[in-house]
Tab-separated table of C-alpha atoms and ligand atoms in Angstrom:
chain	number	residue	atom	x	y	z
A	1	UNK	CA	43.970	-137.940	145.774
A	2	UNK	CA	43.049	-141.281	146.601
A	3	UNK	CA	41.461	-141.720	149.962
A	4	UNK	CA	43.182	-144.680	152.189
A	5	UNK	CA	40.274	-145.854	154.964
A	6	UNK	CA	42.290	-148.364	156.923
A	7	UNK	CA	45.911	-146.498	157.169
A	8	UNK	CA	47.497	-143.355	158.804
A	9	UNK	CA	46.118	-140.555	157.269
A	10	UNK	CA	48.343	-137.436	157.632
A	11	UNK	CA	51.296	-138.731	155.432
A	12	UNK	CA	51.578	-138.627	151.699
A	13	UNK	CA	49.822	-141.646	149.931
A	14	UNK	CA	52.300	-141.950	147.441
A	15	UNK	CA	56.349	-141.201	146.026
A	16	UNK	CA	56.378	-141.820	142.400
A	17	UNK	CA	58.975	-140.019	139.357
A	18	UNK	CA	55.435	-138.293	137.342
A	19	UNK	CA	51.720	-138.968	137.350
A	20	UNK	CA	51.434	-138.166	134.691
A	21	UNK	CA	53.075	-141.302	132.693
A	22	UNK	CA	49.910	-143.291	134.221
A	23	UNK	CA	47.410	-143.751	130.861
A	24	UNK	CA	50.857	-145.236	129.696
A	25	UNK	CA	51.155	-147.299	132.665
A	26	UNK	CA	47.565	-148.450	132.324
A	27	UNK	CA	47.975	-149.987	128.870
A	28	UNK	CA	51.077	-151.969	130.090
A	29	UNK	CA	49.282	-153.631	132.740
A	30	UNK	CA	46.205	-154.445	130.279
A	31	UNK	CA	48.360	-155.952	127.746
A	32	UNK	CA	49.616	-157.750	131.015
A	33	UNK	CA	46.226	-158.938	131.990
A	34	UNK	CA	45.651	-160.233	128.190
A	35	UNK	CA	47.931	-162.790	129.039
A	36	UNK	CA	47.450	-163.675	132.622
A	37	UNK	CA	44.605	-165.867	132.404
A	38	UNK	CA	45.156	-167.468	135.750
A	39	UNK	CA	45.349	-163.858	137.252
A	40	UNK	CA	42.352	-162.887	135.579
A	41	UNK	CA	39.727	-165.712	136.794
A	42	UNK	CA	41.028	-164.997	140.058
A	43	UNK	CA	40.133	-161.150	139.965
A	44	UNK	CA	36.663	-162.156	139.180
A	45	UNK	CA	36.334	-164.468	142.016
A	46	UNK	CA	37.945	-162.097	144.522
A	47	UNK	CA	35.909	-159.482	143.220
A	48	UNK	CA	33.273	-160.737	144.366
A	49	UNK	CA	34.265	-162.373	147.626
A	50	UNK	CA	36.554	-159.906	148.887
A	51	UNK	CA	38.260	-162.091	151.100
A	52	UNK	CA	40.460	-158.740	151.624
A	53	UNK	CA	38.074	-156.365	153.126
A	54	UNK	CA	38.600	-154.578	155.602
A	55	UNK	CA	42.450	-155.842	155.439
A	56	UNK	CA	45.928	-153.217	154.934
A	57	UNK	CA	48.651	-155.056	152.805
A	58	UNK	CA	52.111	-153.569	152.932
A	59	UNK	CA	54.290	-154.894	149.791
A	60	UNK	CA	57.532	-155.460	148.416
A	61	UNK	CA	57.658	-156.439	144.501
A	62	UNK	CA	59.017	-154.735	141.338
A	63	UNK	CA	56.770	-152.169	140.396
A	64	UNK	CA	56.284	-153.390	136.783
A	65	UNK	CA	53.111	-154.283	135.085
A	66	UNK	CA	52.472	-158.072	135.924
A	67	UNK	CA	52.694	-156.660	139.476
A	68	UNK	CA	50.062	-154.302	138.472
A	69	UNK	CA	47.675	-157.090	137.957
A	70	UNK	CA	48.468	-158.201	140.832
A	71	UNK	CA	47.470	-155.106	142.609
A	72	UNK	CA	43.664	-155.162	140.747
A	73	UNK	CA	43.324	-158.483	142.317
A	74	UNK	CA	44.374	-157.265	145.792
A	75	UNK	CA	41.960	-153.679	145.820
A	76	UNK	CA	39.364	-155.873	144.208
A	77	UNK	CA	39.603	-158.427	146.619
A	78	UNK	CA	39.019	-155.567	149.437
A	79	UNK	CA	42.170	-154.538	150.637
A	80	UNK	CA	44.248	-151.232	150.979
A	81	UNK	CA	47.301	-151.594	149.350
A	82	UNK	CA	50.286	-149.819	150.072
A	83	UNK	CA	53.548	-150.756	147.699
A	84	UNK	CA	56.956	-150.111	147.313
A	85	UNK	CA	59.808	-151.899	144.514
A	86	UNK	CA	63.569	-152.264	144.238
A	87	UNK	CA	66.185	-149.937	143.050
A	88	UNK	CA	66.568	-150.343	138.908
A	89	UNK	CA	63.259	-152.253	138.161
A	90	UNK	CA	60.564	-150.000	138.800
A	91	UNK	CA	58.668	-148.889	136.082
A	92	UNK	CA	57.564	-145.354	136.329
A	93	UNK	CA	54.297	-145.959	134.490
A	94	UNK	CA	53.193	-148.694	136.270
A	95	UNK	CA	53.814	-146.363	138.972
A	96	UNK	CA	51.885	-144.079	138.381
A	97	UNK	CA	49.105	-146.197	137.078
A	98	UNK	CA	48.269	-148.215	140.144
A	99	UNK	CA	48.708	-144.643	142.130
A	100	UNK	CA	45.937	-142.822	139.814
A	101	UNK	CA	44.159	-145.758	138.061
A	102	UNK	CA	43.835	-148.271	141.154
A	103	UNK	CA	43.834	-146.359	143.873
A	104	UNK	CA	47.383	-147.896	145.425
A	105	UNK	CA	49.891	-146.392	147.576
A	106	UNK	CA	52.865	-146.619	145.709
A	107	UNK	CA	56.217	-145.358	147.037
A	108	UNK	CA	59.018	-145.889	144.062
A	109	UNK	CA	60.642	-144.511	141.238
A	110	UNK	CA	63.244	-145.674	138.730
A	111	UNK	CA	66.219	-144.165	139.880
A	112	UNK	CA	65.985	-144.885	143.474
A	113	UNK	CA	68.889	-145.355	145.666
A	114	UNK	CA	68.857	-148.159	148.105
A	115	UNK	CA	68.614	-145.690	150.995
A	116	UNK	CA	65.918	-144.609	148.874
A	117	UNK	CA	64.616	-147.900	149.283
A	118	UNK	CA	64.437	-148.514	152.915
A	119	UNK	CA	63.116	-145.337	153.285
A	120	UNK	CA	60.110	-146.500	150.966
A	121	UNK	CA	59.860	-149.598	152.859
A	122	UNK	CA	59.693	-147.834	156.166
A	123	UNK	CA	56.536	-145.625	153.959
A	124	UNK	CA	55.112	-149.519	153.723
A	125	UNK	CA	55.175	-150.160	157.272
A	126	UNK	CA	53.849	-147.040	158.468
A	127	UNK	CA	50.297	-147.795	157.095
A	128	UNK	CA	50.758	-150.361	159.706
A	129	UNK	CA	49.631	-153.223	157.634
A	130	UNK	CA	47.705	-157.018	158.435
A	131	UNK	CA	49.637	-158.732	156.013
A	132	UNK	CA	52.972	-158.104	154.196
A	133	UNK	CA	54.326	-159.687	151.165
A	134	UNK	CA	57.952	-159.172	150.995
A	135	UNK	CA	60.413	-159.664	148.623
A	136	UNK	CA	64.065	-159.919	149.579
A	137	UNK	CA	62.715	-159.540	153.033
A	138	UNK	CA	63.801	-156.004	154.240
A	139	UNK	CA	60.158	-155.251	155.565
A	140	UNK	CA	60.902	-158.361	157.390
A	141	UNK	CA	64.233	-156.782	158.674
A	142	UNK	CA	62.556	-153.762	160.012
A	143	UNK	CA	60.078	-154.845	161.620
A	144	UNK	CA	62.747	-156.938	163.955
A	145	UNK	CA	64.969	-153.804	163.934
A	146	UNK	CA	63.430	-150.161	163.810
A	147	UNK	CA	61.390	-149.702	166.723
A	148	UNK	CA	59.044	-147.601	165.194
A	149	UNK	CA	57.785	-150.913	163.859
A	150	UNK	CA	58.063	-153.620	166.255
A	151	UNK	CA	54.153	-153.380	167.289
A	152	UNK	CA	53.777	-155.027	164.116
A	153	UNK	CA	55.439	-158.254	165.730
A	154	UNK	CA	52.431	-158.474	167.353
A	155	UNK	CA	49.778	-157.021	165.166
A	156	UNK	CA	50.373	-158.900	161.600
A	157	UNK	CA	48.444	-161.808	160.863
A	158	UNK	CA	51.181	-163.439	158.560
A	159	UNK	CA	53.252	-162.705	155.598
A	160	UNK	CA	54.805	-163.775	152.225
A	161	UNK	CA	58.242	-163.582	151.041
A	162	UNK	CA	58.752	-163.980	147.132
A	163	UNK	CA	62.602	-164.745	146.602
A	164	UNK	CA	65.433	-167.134	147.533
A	165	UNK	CA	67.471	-164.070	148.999
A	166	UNK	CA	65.034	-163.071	151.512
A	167	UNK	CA	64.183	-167.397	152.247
A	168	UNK	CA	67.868	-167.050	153.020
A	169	UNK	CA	67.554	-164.230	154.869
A	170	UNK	CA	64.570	-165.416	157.071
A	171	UNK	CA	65.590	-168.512	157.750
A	172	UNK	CA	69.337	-167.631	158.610
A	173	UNK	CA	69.181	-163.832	160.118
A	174	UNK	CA	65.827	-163.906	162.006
A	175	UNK	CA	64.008	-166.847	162.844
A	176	UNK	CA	60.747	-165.498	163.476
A	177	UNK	CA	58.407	-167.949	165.564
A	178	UNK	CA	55.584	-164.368	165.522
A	179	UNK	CA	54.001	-165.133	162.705
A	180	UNK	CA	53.520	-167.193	159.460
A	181	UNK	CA	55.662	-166.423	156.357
A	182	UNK	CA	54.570	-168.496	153.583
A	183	UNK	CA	57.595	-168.652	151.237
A	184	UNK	CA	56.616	-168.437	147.343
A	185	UNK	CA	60.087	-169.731	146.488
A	186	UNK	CA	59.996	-172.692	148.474
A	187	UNK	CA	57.642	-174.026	145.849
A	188	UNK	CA	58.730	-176.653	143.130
A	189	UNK	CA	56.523	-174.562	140.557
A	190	UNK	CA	58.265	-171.228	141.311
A	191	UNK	CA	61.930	-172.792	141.389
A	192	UNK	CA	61.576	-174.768	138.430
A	193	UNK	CA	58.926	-172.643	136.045
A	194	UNK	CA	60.148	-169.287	136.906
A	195	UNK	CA	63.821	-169.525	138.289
A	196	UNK	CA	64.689	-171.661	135.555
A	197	UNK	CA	62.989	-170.820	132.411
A	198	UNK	CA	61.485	-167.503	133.418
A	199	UNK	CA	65.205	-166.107	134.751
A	200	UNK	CA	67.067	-167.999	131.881
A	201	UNK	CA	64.834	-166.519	129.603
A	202	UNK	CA	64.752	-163.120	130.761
A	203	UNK	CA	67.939	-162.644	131.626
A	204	UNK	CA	69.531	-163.626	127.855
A	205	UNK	CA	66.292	-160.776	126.724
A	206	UNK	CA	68.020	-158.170	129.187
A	207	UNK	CA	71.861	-158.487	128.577
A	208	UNK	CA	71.013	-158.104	125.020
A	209	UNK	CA	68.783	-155.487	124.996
A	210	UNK	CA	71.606	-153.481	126.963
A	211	UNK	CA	73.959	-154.135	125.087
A	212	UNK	CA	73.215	-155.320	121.511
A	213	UNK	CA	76.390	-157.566	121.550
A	214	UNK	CA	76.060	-161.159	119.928
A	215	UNK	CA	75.953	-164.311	122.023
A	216	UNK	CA	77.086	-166.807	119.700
A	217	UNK	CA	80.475	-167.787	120.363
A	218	UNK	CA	81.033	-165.458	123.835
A	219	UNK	CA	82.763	-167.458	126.482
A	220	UNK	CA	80.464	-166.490	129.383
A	221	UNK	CA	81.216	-167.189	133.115
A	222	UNK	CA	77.937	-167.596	135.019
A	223	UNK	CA	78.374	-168.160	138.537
A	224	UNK	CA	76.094	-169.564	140.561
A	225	UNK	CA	74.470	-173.136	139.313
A	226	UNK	CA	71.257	-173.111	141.273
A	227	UNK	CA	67.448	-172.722	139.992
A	228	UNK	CA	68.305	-169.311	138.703
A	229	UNK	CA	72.143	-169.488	136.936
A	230	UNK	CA	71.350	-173.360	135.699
A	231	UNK	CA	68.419	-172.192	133.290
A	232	UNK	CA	70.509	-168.958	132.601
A	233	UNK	CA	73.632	-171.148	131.644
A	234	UNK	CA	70.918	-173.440	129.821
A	235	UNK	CA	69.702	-170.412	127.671
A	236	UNK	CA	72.939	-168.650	126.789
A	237	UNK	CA	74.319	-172.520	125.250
A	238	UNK	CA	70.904	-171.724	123.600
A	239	UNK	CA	72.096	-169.131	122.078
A	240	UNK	CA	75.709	-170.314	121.141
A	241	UNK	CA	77.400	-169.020	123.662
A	242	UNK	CA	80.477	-171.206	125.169
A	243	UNK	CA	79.443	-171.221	128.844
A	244	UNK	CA	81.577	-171.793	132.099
A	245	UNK	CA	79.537	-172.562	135.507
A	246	UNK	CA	81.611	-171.218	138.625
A	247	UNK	CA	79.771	-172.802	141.201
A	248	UNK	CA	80.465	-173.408	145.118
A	249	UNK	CA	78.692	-176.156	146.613
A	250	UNK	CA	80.792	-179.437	145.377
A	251	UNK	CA	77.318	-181.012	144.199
A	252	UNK	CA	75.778	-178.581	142.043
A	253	UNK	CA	79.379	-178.202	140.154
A	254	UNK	CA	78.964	-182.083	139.692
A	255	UNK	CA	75.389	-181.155	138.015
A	256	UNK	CA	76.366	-178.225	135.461
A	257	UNK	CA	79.527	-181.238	134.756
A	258	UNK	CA	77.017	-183.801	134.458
A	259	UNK	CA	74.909	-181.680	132.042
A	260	UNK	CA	78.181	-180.949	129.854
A	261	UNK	CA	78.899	-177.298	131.276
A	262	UNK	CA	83.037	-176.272	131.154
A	263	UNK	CA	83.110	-175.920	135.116
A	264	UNK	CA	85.896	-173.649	137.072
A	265	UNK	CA	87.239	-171.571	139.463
A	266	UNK	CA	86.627	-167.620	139.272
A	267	UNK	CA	90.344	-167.092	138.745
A	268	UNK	CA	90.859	-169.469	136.082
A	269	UNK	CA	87.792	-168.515	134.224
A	270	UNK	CA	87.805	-165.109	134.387
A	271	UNK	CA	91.110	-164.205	132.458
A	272	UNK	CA	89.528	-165.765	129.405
A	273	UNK	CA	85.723	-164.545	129.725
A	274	UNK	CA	83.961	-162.060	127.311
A	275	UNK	CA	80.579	-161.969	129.894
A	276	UNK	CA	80.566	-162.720	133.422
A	277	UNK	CA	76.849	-162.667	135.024
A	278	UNK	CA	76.523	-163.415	139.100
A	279	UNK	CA	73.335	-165.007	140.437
A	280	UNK	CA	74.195	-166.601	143.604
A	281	UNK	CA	71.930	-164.551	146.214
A	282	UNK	CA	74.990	-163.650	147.963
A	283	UNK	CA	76.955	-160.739	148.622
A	284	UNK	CA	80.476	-159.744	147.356
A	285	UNK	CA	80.928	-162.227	144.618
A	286	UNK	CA	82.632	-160.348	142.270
A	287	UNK	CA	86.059	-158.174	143.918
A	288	UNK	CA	88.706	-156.626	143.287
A	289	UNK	CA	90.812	-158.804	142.878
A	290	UNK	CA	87.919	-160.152	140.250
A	291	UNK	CA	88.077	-157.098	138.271
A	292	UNK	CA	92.272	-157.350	138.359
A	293	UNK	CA	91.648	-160.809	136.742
A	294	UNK	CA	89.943	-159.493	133.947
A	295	UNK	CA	90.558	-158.724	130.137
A	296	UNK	CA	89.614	-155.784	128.388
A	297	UNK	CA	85.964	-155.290	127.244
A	298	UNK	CA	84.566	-157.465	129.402
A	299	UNK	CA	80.874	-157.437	130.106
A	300	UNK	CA	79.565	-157.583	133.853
A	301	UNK	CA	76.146	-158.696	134.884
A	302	UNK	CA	73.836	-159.636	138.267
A	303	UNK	CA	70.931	-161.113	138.068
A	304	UNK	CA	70.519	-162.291	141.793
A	305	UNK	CA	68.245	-159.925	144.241
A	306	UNK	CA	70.560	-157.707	145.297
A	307	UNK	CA	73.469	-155.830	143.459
A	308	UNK	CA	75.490	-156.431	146.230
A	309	UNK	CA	76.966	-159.404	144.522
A	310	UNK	CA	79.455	-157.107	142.584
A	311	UNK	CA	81.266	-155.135	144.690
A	312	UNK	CA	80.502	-151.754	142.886
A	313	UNK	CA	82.264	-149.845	145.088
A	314	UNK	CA	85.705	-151.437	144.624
A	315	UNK	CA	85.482	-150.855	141.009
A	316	UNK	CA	84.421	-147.119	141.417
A	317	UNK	CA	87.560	-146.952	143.544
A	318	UNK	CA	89.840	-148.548	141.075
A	319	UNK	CA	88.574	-146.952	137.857
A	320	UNK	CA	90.286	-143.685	136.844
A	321	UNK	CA	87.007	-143.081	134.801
A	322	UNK	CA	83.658	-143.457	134.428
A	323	UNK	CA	81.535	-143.373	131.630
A	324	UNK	CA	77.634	-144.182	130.718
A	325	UNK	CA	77.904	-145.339	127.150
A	326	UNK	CA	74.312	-146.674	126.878
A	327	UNK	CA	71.377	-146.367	128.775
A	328	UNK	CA	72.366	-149.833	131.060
A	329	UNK	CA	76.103	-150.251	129.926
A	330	UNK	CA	78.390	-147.857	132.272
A	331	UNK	CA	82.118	-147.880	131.392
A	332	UNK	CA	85.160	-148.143	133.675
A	333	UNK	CA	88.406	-147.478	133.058
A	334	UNK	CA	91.251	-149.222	134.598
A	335	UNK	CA	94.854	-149.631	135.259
A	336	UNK	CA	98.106	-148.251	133.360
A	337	UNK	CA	96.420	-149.784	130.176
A	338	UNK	CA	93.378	-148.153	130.723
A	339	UNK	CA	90.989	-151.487	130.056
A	340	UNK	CA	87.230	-151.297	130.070
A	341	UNK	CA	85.088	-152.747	132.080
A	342	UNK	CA	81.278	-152.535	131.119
A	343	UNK	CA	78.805	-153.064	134.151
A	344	UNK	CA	75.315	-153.267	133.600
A	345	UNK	CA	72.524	-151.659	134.802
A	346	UNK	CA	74.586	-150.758	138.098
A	347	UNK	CA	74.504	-154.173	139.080
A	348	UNK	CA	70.525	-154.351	139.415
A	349	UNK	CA	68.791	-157.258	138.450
A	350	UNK	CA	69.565	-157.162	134.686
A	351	UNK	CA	66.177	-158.743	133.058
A	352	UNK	CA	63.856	-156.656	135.099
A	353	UNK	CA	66.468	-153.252	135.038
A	354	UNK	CA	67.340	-153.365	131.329
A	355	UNK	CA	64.203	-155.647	130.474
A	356	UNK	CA	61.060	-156.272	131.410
A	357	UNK	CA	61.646	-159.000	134.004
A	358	UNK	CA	60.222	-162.719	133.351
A	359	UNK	CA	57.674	-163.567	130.412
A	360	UNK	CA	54.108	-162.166	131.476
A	361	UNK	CA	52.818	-166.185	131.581
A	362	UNK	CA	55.444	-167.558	134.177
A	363	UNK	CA	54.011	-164.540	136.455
A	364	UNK	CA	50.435	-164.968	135.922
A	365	UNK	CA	51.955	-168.849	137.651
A	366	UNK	CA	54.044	-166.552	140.416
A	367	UNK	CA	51.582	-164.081	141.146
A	368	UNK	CA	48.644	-166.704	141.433
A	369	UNK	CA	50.502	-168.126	144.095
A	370	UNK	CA	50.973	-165.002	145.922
A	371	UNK	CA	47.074	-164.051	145.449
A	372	UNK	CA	46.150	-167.359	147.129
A	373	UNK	CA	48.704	-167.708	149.781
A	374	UNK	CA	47.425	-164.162	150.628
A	375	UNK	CA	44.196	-165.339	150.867
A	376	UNK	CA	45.024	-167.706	153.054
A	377	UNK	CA	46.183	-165.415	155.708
A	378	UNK	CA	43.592	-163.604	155.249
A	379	UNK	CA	40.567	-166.062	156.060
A	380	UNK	CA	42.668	-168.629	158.079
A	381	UNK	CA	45.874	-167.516	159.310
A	382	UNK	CA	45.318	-169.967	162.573
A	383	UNK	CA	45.992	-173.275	160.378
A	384	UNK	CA	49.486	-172.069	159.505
A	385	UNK	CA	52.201	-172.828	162.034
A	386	UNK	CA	54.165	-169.388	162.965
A	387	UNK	CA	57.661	-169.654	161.196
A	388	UNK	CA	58.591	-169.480	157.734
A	389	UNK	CA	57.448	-172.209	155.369
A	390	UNK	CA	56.683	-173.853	151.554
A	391	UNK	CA	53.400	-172.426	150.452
A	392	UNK	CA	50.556	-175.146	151.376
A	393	UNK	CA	50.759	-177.894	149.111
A	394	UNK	CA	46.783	-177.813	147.776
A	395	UNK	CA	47.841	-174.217	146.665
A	396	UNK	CA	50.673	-174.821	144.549
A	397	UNK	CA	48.462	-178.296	142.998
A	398	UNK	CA	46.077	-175.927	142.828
A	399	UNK	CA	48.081	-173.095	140.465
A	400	UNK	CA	49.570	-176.075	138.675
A	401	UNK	CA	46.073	-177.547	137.671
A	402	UNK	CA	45.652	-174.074	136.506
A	403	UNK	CA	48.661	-173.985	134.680
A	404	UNK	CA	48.260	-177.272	132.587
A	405	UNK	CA	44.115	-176.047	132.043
A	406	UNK	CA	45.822	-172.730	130.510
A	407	UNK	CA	49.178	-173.432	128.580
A	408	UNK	CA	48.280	-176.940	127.678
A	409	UNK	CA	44.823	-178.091	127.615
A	410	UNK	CA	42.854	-174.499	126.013
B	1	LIG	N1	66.515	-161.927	138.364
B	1	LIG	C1	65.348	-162.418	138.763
B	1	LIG	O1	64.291	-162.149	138.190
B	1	LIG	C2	65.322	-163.374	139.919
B	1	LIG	C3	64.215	-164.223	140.107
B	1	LIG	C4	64.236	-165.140	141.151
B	1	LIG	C5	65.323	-165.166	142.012
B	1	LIG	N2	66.353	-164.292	141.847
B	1	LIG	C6	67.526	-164.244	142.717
B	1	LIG	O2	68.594	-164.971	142.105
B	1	LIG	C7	69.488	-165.447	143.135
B	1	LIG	C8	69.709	-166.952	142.972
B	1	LIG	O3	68.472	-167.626	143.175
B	1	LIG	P1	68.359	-169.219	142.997
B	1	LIG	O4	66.924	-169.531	143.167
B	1	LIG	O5	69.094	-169.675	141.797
B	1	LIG	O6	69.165	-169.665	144.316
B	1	LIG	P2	69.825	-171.084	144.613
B	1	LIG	O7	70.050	-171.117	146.070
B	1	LIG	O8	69.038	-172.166	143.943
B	1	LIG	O9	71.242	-170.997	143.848
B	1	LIG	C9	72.310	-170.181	144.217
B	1	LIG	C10	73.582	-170.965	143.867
B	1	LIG	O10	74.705	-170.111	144.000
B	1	LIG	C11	75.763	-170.867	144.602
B	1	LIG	N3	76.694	-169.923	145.224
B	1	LIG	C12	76.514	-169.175	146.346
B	1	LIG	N4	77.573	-168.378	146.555
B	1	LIG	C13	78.448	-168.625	145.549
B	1	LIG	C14	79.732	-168.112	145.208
B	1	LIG	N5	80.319	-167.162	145.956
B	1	LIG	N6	80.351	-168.608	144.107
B	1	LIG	C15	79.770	-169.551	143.339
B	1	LIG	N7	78.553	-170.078	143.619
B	1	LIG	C16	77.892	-169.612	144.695
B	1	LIG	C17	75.056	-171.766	145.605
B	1	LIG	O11	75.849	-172.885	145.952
B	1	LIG	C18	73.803	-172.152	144.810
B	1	LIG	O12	74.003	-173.334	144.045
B	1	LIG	C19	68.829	-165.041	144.445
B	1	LIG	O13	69.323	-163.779	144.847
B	1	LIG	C20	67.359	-164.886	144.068
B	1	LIG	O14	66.645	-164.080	144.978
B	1	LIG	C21	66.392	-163.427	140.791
């Protein structure tokens, strides 16, 4: 078993579903690397100035195989890396890759629960770790509320947090003057080149791998107009779909207007909708009274961080049945008439649950930023002021420069 130097050392180094799905794992996060040539430049430079040594990072990110290159650049770079994903997106693998192959802690499996979840995060913390990058930011949330882990308020020399959600989260639920948390999603790069075309993208690749329905001519409701549902709603009229933008916030309705979207209210549009999709980044989105509203057959979808947009547990109460038809597609059955309702993926994050999350390139762009905002923690933690902020600006100019060298200029 792999040999941790920095953490605790009489716990288990790793959870994953089967070790032995790793040489499979391993290929995935080559073919990865093939097209990650950002990522890969930097492994060679970290490689050989391990600004990491010496250094424990605790992480939060879907345990899929652009992640996984992410992870070579981390060990390379010096550090002891101890990771843990989200419930629906990890990929067993990958899992079981970086545990045998690159010598990370990994606690996660496929079909983990949420409780499942914090329980892996709270696996995270205990290799009491320098840095954290978070994602959604529930090792964040215990560190300010178990206190088996509130030493770390003191100990960690910063942080990153990856996702809108847990920017929300951070900024709204704790406030934290201790330390630095650089947040990936405040920058212009990661809104714009992976919320919108990396989300829109994936997110049309995951309904239809789950279901194998046709998008031409659906009327699909997708609510939630910001960097995430604008590039979905962009990508479904892509693919012929009629769409309708149910969006809150009076301005960003007057945007999906302006760009020639149908616009509504949930209970007007959802009587008529064949596909409804939630990525706001808020909770209880979709109700019962939702579900009431809607006609038989229709498809429901999140693609925002936590499935606790659709109230799951409202329509397990209200369905007579139950039924997993396909793999991500689970049927319930309603009312006197017995209508379907088809959720996917259990309300996970559809593109990385029933897909394989965003295109390999627009994460070789994410994950670069990550890498270097790590770094700077790492070698100069003392010229970042302690709350939660964009990623420096040279950074993301930096990854952009990058960017245009790679996609454009080669
Ligand atoms: N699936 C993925 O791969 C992926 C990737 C990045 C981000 N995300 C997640 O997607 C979610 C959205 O991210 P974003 O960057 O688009 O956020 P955003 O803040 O840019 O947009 C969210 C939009 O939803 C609207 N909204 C909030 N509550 C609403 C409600 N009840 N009804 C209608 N509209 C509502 C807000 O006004 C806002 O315009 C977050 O949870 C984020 O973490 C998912």
């Amino acid at each position: 078993m792999y040999q941790n130097n920095n953490a605790t050392q009489d716990k288990s180094s790793h959870d994953i579903a089967d070790i032995r799905l790793a040489s499979e794992g391993t290929k995935r996060i080559k073919w990865a690397k093939s097209h990650m040539p950002i990522m890969s430049s930097l492994i060679e430079r970290l490689e050989k100035d391990k600004p990491f040594k010496g250094l424990t990072i605790g992480i939060c990110l879907h345990v899929e195989a652009k992640t996984g290159v992410w992870m070579e650049a981390l060990t390379k770079g010096g550090a002891t890396v101890a990771l843990t994903g989200s419930p629906g997106s990890t990929q067993d693998e990958t899992a079981a890759a970086l545990v045998k192959d690159y010598g990370v802690h990994v606690f996660s499996h496929r079909e983990e629960t949420f409780a499942d979840h914090i329980a892996y995060c709270k696996e995270v913390l205990s290799f009491n770790p320098d840095i954290i990058a978070d994602n959604g930011a529930d090792l964040h949330e215990l560190i300010f509320t178990d206190r088996s882990f509130s030493h770390l308020q003191s100990t960690l020399q910063g942080a990153t947090e990856e996702t809108t959600t847990g920017a929300n989260r951070l900024r709204e639920d704790f406030n934290s003057d201790k330390w630095s948390t650089l947040i990936i999603n405040d920058t212009l790069s990661k809104r714009i080149i992976e919320n919108r075309f990396g989300v829109g993208s994936s997110v049309v690749d995951g309904i239809m791998r789950a279901t194998n329905v046709m998008l031409h001519g659906k009327k699909v409701v997708v609510i939630g107009y910001g960097y995430c549902g604008s590039g979905t709603a962009q990508r479904l009229r892509g693919m012929g779909a009629h769409v309708t933008v149910v969006e809150s916030n009076a301005l960003t309705r007057l945007e999906a207007h302006m760009e020639g979207f149908y616009t509504s209210t949930l209970e007007k549009a959802l009587p008529d909708a064949d596909m409804v999709i939630t990525i706001t980044g808020r909770d209880n989105v979709l109700r019962k009274e939702h579900f009431e509203l809607m006609r038989d057959k229709t498809i429901i979808a999140n693609a925002g961080h936590f499935q606790r947009e659709i109230n799951t547990h409202e329509l397990e109460t209200m369905s007579s049945t139950q039924e997993r038809i396909r793999p991500h597609v689970t049927s319930y059955q309603i009312g006197e008439n017995q209508k379907q309702l088809f959720l996917l993926s259990d309300a996970n994050l559809v593109n990385l649950s029933a897909g394989d999350g965003n295109p390999i390139e627009i994460m070789d762009l994410g994950l670069a930023l990550q890498t270097l905002s790590l770094e700077r923690i790492a070698l100069d933690a003392k010229s970042l002021t302690k709350i939660p902020q964009p990623v420096p600006y040279d950074i993301e100019m930096m990854v952009a420069e990058l960017s245009c060298e790679h996609w454009i200029n080669h």
